Every structure is written in C-alpha cells, then in structure tokens.
Tab-separated table of C-alpha atoms and ligand atoms in Angstrom:
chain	number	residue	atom	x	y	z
A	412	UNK	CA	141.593	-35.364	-95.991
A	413	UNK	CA	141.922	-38.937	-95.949
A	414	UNK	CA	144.881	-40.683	-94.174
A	415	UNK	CA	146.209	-44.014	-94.967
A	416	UNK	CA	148.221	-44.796	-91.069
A	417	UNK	CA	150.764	-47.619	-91.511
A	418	UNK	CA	152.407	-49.143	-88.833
A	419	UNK	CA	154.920	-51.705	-90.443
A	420	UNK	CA	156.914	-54.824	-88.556
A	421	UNK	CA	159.219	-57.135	-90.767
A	422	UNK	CA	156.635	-59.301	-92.276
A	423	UNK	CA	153.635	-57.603	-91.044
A	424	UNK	CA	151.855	-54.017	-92.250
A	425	UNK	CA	148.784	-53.001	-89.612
A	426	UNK	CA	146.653	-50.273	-91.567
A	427	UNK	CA	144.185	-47.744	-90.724
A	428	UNK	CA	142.557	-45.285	-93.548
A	429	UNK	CA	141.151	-42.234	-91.516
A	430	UNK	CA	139.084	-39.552	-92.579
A	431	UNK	CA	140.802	-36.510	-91.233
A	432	UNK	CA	137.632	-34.202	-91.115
A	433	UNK	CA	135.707	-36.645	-88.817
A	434	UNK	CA	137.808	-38.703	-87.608
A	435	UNK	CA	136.360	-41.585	-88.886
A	436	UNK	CA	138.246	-45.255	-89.781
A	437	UNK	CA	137.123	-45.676	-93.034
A	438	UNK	CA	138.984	-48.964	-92.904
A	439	UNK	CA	141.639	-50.992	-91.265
A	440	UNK	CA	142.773	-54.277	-91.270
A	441	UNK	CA	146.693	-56.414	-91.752
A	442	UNK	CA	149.019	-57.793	-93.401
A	443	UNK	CA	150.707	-61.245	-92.135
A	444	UNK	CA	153.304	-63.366	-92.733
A	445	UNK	CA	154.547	-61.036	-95.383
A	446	UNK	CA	157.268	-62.883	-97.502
A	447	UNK	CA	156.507	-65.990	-95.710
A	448	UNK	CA	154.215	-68.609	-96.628
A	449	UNK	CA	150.565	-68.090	-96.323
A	450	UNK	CA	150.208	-64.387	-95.941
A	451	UNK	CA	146.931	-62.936	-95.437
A	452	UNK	CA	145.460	-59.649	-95.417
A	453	UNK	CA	142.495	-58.519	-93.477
A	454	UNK	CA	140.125	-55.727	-94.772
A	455	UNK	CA	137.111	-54.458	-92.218
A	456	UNK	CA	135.644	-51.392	-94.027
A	457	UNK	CA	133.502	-49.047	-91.493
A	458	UNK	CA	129.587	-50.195	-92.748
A	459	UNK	CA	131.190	-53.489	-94.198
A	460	UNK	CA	132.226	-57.302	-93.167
A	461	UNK	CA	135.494	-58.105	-91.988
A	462	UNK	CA	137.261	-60.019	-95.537
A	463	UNK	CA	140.272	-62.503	-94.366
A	464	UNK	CA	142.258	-62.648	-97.552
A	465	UNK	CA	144.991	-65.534	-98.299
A	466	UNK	CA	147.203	-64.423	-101.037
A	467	UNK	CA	150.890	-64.229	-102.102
A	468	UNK	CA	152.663	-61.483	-100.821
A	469	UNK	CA	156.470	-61.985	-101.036
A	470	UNK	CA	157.964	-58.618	-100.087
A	471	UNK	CA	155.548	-55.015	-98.509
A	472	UNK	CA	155.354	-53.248	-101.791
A	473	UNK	CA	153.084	-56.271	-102.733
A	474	UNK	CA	151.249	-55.620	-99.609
A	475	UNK	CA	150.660	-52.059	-99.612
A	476	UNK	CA	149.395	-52.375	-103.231
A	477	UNK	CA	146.943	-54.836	-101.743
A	478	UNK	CA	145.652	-52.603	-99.582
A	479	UNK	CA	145.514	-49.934	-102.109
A	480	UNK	CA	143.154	-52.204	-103.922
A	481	UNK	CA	140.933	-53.155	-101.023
A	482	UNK	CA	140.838	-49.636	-100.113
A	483	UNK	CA	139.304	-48.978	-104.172
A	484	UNK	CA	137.979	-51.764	-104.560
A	485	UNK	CA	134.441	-51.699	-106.764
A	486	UNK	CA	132.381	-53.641	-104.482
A	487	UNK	CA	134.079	-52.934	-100.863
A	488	UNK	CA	135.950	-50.164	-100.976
A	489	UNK	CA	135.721	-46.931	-99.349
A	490	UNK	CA	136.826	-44.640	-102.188
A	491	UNK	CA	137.244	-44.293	-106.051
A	492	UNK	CA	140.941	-44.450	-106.424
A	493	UNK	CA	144.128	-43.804	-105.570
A	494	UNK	CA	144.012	-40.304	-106.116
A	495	UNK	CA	141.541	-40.371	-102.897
A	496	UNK	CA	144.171	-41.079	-100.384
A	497	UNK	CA	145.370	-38.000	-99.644
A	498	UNK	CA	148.393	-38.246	-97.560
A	499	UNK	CA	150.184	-41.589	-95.370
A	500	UNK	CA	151.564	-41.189	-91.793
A	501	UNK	CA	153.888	-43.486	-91.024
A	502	UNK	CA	154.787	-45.015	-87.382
A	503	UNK	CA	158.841	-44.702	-86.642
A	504	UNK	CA	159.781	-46.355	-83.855
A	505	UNK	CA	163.314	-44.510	-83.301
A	506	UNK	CA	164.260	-41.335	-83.924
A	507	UNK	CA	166.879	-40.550	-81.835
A	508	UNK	CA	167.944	-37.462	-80.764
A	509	UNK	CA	167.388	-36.645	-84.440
A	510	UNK	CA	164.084	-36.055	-84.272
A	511	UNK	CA	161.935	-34.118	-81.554
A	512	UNK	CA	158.638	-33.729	-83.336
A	513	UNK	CA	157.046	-35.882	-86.488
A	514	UNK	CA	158.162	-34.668	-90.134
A	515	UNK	CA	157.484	-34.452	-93.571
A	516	UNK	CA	159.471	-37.654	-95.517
A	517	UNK	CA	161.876	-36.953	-98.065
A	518	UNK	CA	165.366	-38.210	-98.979
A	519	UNK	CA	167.170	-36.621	-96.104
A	520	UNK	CA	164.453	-38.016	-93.465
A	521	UNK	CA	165.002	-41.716	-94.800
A	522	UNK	CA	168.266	-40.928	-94.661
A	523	UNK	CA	168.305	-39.984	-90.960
A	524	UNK	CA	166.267	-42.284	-89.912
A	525	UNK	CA	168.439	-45.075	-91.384
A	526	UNK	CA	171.082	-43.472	-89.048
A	527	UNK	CA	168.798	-44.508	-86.167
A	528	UNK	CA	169.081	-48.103	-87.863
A	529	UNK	CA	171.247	-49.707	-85.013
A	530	UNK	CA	169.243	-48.337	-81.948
A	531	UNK	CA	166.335	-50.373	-82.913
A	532	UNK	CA	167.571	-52.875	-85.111
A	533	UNK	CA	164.177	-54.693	-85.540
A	534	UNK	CA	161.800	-51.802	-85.780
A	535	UNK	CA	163.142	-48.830	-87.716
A	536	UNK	CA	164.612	-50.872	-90.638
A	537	UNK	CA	160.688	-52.350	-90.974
A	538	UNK	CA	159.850	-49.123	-91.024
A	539	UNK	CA	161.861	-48.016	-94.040
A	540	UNK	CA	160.288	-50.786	-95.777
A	541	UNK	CA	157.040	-49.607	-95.701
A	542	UNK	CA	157.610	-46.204	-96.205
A	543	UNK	CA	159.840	-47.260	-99.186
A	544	UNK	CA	157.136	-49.696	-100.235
A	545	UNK	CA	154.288	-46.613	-100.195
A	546	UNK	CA	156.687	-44.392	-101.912
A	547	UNK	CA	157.040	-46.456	-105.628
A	548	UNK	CA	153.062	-47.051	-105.270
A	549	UNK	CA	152.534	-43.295	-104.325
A	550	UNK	CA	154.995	-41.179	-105.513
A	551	UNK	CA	153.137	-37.868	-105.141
A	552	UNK	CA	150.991	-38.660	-102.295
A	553	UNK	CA	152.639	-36.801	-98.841
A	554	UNK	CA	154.354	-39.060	-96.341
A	555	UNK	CA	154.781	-37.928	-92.990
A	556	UNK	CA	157.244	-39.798	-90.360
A	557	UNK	CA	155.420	-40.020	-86.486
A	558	UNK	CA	158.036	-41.523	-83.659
A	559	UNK	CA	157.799	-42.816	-80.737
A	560	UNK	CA	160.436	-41.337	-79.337
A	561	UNK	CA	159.946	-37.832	-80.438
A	562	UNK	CA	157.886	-36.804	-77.231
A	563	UNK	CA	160.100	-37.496	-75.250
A	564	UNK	CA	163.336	-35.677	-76.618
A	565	UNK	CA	162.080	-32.292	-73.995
A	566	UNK	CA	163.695	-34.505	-70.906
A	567	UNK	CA	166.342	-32.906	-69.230
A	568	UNK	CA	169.791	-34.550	-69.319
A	569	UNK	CA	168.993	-35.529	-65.594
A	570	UNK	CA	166.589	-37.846	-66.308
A	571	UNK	CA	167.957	-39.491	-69.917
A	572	UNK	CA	171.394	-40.109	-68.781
A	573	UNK	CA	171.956	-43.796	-67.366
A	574	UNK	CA	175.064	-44.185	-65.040
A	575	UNK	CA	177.505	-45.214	-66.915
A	576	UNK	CA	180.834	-43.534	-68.358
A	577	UNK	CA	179.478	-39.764	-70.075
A	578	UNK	CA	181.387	-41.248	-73.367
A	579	UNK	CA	179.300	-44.080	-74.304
A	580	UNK	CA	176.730	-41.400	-74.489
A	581	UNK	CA	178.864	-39.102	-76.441
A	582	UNK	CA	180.406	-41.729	-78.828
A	583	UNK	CA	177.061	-44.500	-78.983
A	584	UNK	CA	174.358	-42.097	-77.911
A	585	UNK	CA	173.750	-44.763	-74.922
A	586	UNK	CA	170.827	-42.925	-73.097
A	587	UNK	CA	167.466	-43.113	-72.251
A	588	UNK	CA	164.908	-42.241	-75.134
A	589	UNK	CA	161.375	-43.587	-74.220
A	590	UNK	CA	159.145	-45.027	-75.957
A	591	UNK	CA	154.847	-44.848	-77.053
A	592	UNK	CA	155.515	-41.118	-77.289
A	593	UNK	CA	152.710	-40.653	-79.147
A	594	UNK	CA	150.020	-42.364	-76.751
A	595	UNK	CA	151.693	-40.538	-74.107
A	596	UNK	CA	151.468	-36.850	-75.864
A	597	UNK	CA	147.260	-38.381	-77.202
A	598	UNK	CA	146.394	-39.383	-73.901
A	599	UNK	CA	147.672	-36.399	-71.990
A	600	UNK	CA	146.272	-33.742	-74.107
A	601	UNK	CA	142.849	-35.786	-74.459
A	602	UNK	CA	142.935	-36.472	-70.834
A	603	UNK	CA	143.029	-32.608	-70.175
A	604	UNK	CA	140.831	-31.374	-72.793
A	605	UNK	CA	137.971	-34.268	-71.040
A	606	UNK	CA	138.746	-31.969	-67.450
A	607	UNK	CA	138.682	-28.799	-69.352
A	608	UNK	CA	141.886	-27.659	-68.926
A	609	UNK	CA	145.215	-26.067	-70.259
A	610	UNK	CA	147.844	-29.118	-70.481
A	611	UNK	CA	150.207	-26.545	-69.662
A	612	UNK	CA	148.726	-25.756	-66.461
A	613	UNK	CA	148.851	-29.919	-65.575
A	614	UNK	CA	151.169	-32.128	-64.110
A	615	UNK	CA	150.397	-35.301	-65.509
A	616	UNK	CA	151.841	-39.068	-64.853
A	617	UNK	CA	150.068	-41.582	-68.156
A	618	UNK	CA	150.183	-45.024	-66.894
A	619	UNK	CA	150.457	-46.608	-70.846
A	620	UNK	CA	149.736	-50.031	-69.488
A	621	UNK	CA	149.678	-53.009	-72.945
A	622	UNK	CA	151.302	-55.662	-73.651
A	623	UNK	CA	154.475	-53.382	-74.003
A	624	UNK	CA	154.486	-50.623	-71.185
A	625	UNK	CA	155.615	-47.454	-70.147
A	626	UNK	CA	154.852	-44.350	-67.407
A	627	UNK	CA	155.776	-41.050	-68.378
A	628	UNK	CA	155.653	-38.062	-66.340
A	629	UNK	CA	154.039	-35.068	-68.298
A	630	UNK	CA	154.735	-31.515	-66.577
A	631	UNK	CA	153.217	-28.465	-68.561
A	632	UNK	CA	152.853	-30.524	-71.919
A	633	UNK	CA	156.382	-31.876	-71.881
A	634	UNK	CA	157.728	-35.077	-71.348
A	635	UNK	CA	160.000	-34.642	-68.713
A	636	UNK	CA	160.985	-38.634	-67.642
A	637	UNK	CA	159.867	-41.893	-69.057
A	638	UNK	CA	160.056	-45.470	-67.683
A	639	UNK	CA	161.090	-47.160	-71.225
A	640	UNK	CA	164.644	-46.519	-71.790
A	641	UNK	CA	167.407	-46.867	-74.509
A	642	UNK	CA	165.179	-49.817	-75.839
A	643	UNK	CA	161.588	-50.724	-74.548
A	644	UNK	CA	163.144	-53.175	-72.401
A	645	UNK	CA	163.726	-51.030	-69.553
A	646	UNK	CA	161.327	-49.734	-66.797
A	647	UNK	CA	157.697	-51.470	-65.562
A	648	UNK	CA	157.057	-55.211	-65.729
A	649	UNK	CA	155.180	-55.744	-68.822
A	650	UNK	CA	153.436	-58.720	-71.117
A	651	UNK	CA	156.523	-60.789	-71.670
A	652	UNK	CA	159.369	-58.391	-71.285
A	653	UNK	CA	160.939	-58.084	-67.667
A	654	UNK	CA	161.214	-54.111	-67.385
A	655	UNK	CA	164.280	-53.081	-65.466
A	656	UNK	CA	166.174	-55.503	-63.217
A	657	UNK	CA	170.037	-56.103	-61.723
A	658	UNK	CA	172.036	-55.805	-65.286
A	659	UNK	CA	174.286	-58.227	-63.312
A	660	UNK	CA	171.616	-60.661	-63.713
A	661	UNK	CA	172.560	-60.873	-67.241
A	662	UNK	CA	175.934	-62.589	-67.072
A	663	UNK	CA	174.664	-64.906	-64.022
A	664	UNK	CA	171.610	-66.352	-65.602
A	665	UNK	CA	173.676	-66.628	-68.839
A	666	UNK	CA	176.594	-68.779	-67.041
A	667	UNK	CA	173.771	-70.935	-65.134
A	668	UNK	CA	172.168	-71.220	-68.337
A	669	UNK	CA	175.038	-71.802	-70.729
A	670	UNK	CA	173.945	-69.332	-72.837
A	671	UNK	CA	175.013	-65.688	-73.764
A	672	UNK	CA	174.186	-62.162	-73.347
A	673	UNK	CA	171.626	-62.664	-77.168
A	674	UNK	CA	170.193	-65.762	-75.130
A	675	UNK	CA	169.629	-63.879	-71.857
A	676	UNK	CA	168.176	-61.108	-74.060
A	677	UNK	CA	165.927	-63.065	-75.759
A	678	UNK	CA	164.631	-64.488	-72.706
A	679	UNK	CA	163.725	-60.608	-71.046
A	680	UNK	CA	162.141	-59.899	-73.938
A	681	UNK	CA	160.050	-62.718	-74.611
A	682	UNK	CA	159.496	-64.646	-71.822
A	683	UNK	CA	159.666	-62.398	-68.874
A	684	UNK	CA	157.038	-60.135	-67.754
A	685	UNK	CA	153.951	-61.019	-66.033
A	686	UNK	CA	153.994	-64.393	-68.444
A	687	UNK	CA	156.936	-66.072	-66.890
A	688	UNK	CA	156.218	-64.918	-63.581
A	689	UNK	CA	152.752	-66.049	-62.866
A	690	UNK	CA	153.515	-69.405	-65.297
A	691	UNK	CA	149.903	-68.468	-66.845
A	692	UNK	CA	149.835	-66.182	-69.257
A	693	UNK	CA	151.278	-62.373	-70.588
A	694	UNK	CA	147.109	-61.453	-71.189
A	695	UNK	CA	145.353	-60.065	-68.312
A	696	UNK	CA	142.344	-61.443	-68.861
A	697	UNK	CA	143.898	-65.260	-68.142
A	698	UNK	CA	146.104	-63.626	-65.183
A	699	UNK	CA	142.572	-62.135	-63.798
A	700	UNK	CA	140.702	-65.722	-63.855
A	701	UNK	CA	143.676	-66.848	-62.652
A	702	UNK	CA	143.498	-65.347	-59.710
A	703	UNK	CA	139.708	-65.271	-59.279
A	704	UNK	CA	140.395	-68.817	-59.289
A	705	UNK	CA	142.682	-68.515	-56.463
A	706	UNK	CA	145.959	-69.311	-58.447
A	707	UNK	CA	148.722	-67.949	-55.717
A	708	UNK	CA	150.958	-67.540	-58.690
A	709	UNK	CA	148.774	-65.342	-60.463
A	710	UNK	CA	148.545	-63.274	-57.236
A	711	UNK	CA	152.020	-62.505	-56.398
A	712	UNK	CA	152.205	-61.615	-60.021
A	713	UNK	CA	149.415	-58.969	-59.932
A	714	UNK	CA	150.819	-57.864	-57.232
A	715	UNK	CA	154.209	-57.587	-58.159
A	716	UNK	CA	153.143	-56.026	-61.189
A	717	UNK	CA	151.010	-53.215	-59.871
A	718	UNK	CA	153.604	-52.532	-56.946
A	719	UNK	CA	155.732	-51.604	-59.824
A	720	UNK	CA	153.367	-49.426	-61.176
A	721	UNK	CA	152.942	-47.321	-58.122
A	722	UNK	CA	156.547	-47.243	-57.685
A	723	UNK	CA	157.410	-45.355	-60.525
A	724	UNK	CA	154.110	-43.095	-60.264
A	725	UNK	CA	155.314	-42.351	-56.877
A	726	UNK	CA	158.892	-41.697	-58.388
A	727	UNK	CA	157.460	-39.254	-61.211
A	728	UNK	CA	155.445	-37.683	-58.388
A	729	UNK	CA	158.892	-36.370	-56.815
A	730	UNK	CA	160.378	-35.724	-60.894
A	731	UNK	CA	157.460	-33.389	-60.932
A	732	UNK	CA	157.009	-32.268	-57.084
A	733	UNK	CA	153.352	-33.041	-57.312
A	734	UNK	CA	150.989	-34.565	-59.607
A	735	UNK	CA	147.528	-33.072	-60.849
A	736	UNK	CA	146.123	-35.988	-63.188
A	737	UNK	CA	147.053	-40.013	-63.119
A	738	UNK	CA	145.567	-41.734	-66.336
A	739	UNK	CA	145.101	-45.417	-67.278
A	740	UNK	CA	145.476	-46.097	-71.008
A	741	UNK	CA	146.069	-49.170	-73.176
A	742	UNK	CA	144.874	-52.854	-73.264
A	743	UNK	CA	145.646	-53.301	-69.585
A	744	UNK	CA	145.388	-49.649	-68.456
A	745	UNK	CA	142.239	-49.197	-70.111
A	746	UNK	CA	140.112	-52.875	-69.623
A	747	UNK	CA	141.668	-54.277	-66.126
A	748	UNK	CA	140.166	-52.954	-63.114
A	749	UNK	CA	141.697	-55.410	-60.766
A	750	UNK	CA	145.052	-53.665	-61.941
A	751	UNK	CA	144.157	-49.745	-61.370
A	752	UNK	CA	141.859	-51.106	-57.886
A	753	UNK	CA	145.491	-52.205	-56.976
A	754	UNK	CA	147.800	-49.436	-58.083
A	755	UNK	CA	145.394	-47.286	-56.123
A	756	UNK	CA	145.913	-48.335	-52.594
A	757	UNK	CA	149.153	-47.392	-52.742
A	758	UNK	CA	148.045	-43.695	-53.373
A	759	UNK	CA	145.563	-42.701	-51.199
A	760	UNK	CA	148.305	-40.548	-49.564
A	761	UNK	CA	148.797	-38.191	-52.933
A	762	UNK	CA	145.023	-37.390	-52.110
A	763	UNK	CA	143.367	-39.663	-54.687
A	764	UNK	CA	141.272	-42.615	-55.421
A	765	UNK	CA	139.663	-45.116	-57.132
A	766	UNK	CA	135.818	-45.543	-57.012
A	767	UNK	CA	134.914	-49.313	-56.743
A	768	UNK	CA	132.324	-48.811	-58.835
A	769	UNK	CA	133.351	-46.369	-61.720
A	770	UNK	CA	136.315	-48.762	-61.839
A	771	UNK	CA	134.386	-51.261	-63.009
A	772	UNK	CA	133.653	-49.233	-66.694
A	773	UNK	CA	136.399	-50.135	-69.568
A	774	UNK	CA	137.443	-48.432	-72.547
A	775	UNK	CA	136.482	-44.838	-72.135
A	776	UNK	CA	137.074	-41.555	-71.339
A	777	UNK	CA	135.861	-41.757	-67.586
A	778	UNK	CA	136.977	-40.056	-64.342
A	779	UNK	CA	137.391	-42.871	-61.411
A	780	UNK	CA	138.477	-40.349	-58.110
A	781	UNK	CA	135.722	-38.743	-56.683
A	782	UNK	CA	134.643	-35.429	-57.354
A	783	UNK	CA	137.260	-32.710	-55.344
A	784	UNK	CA	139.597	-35.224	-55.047
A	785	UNK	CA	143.318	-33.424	-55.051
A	786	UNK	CA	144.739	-35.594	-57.552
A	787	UNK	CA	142.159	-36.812	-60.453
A	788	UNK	CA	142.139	-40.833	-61.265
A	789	UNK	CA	141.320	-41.100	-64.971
A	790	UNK	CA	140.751	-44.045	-67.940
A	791	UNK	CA	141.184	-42.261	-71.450
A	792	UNK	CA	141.771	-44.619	-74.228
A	793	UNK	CA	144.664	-44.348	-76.481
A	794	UNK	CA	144.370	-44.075	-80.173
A	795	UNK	CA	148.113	-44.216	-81.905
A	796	UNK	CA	146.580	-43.817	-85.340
A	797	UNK	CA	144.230	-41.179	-84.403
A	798	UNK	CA	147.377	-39.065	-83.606
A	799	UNK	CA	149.536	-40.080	-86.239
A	800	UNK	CA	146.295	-39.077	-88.837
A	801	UNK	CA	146.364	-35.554	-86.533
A	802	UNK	CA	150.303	-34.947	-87.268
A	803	UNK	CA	150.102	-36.133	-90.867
A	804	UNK	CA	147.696	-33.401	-91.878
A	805	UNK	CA	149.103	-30.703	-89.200
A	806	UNK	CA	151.951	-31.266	-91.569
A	807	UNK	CA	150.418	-31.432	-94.843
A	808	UNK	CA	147.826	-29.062	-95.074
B	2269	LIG	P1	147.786	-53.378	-76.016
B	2269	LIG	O1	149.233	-53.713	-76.142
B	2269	LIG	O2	147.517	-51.982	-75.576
B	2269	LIG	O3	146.964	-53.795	-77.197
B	2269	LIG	O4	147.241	-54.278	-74.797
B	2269	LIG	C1	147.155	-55.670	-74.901
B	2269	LIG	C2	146.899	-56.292	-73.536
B	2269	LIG	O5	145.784	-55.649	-72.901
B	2269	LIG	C3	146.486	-57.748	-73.619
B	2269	LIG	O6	147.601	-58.586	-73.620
B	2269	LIG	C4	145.674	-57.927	-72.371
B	2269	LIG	O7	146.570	-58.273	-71.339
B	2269	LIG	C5	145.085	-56.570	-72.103
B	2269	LIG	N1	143.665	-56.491	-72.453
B	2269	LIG	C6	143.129	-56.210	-73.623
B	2269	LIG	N2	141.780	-56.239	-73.594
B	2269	LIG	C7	141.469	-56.543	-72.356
B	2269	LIG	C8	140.245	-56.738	-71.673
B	2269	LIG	N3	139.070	-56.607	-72.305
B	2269	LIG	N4	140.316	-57.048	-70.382
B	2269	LIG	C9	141.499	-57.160	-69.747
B	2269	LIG	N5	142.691	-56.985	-70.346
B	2269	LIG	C10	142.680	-56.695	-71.625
C-alpha cells in the first residue's frame, strides 16, 4: 500500500508518502506559510532532487492538491495518479479520553475530535483542516486518525489526576493526558524487538528528548505515567518551553511584568526552556559549542537540563518498581551525547551505564551499557510517520 502521512499546523502541512510493503519514503517534503504570503512547498522524491516551490496557496485544500500533483507529477513523481495513493494517516494531536487507540475517519470521528477542540486549541483544529482538506480531494481514499495522546489513555487514575478539586476533572476533563504517544509506543516496541524481546515482559522508561519533550514510563507495553501533561507544557525542560515549575510563578512574574496569565503563557512556551536559560540558543548543537567554549551559562543549563532528566527517570523507576530498558530518542535524545554522558552519572546506582565511546554514535539503533549490564542504555531513533503509515494500514487492510 502506499500511505500519504500528513501532519498539519495552521499554515503549514509536513508530508511523507510511504510505501507500506517496504517501508520506504517515496517522498516527503512541506508546505509553508499556507494562506500567508509567499508559501512554498518542498518536494524531495526518494532517487530525486529536493524542488523548493514558491506558489500561491491561500487555504490547505490548495496545498494538499499540490502535493497530490508533485506526488503524480510526469517528470518527478513517484506514481501515476491519484488512484495510487492508497490510504492517508493523519497526525491528531488530542484525543482526549475519547480516543485510546488510532481510528478509521468518518463523520462521527471529526465530530469527536472537534469535541477535543478546546484542549488543544492550536493543534487539533489544524488538524481538521487537513483532514477536511484531503477529504474533498480524496473522497474514497481511507483516512485514518493517529493521536498523540492515545498511548497514553492505559494510565491509572493515580498518575493522570493533578491535585486539584476531583470536579474540574469531572466537569473540564482537567487531567494529565501526555503527549508524542506515538514515538513513545515506536520507540518502545522497536527498542525491544532490537534486544529480542517480548515488550510485555519489559519495563521500559523512553527519554523522547526534541525540541518538545517528554519521558514516559512503559511497563508491559502500556503507558503507565508520562511527563507531558494536560498540554505539552508540563514536565522536563525542553527547547523553548519551561516544563513544569511553581504555578504560583504565573501570577508573580505576570504582576512584575505587567502582563497577564496569556502573557506569562506565552513566555513558558516560547521563550523558556533551555533557550532562555542558557541566553544562547533552544538547539543543542549551539548549547554544546557553547559550552565547549566554556560559556558558564551554557553549563548550568546542560546541567540543569539533564538533572531534570534523571529526575523523572528516577521517578518512573519507583512508578514501575524497577526499570529493564532506558532509551534515548529524538533530535536531542538521539544526536547529543554530551546530554545522555550526563543523564548517566546520575544512574550508575540502577546498575547501568553509558560507554564513552558507543556514546559517541548518533542516530541509530545502538546499545550504549555494556554487555550484562542490569539495566540496558539504548539510542533507537523515532520515526512518527513510520508508525502512523503502520496504524493506517493495520486499519485499512
Ligand atoms: P526534534 O524535535 O526531535 O526534531 O529535535 C530537534 C532538536 O534536536 C534540535 O533543536 C536540536 O536541539 C537537536 N538536534 C538535532 N540534530 C542534532 C544533532 N545532529 N546534534 C545535536 N542536536 C541535534
């Protein structure tokens, strides 16, 4: 089968056209500043050049059909026509406590997740368009919704509540949900597969360490806590946002800063994080030179960072009463070495460790503890659209 992935933002539509049977990207590429001036859309077929495309595109159906005709196109493409793509999985950021598990799309799904509208105001209504836009240009082609969330609805009440008075859960559904479900359910099932083993049998923490970031405690193949909470706000120290801190701090900075609670919002969300701590950057790759350099700022904020990090894995250690596998994924988890070198001294004592020099590979499937080490160290790269392109045809076929 082949799957057109679409992951779509307010003005932007990332793509990825996946042949199921090998699980090859056919193509990929984006669509920017969508109903702004100067949109573009980027096409890199598999044996091709990347294309950089500036055209009109005032609203995502325009988009989409763009990429339709990329994906055809005579010269470029990677298939004959439209009847080629075979079915479209589509990224959901919230699903609420609506959805546990990724579904087929029809009137009652858009429906529902409309109803999930106001817990992620910015995402899910993006969403909609781009499953609305794919539905006028594909009308018979199979849509299947994949959430983020989804993986996560197996925690226990214990670990979802916040708190907080029990009725702002029952009337506003105030509770934890967790987030990047789907790298966490990827990367633990790839992670045990690579060590030969039954995830059921596995008590796994995935350190999901991007720009965005989360920790989620895996016991027998179910999510049982997560570090993202009723937005992705909550939890580690990531690129920009500030993970979780004193709620009072909300009201004081916005007095000091005559602002209000938007303003203070706005500011944990886009200029927290690792960026306004260290003063340098939210990439890892500037915070590393940084501190090769010798920037002290750049240090504490490593530091801080990665103290976080071992916090909660320590925390999910107790959730679980033991660990079997910790794995790196994600931009950070994945590529920055000084990151898991520090995370790792602070869990020598779970009977694990980091090799200096298998820490120094990036980007694949690699285990970094030594060999009959209690607890396994491990890098295994995410791949969101990979898994959404598995779920779409699971639920297709
Ligand atoms: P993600 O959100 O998973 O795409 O991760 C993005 C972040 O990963 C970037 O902001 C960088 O901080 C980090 N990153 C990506 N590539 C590298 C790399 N080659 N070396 C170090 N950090 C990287």
């Amino acid at each position: 089968m082949n799957v057109l992935v679409i992951n779509c933002g307010s003005s932007s539509l990332k793509y990825q056209f996946i042949n199921s049977d090998t699980e090859e990207v056919l193509a990929k590429g984006l669509c920017e500043r969508i109903g702004i001036d100067g949109s573009q859309i980027t096409y890199q077929p598999k044996d091709g050049d990347k294309e950089v495309t500036v055209t009109p595109m005032p609203d995502h159906t325009v988009a989409v059909q763009l990429v339709i005709d990329m994906l055809t196109n005579d010269k470029t493409g990677v298939v004959k026509s439209l009847s080629d793509i075979d079915a479209v999985g589509h990224r959901i950021v919230h699903g609420g406590e609506k959805f546990a598990s990724s579904v087929v799309i029809d009137d009652e799904v858009v429906k529902a997740i409309e109803e999930c509208n106001d817990l992620a105001p910015l995402h899910n209504p993006a969403n909609l368009i781009g499953i609305n836009a794919c539905k006028k240009l594909m009308p018979n082609v199979p849509m299947v919704a994949v959430f983020d969330t989804a993986f996560h609805q197996t925690m226990p009440p214990k670990a979802y509540l916040y708190g907080i008075p029990y009725e702002y859960y029952e009337k506003f559904k105030v509770r934890r949900y967790g987030f990047h479900g789907t790298s966490h359910d990827f990367v633990s099932t790839e992670a045990a597969k690579f060590l030969g083993k039954d995830r059921k049998d596995l008590k796994i923490i995935v350190c999901h360490l991007g720009n965005g970031a989360s920790i989620t405690a895996v016991d027998k193949g179910k999510s049982v806590d997560t570090s993202m909470g009723l937005t992705p706000l909550d939890g580690l120290i990531m690129g920009t946002r500030s993970g979780s801190i004193d709620p009072a701090i909300v009201t004081f900075l916005a007095g000091k800063l005559h602002t209000d609670a938007d303003g203070v919002l706005e500011i944990l969300n886009k200029k927290s994080g690792v960026y306004g701590l260290s003063k340098v950057s939210s990439d890892f790759r500037d915070l590393e030179k940084a501190y090769n350099e010798g920037n002290e700022l750049a240090k504490v904020t490593l530091e801080t960072y990665s103290y976080h990090v071992a916090k909660f894995i320590g925390s999910y250690v107790a959730a679980m009463n033991g660990v079997d596998v910790i794995v790196y994924t994600a931009g950070v988890g994945e590529n920055t070495s000084l990151v898991r070198k520090m995370v790792s001294e602070y869990l020598t004592y779970l009977g694990t460790n980091v090799d200096p020099e298998k820490n120094k590979l990036r980007g694949e499937t690699v285990v970094l503890s030594d060999p009959g080490s209690k607890v396994v160290t491990m890098i295994v790269p995410t791949n969101e659209e990979l898994a959404i392109c598995r779920e779409t045809v699971r639920l297709v076929k």
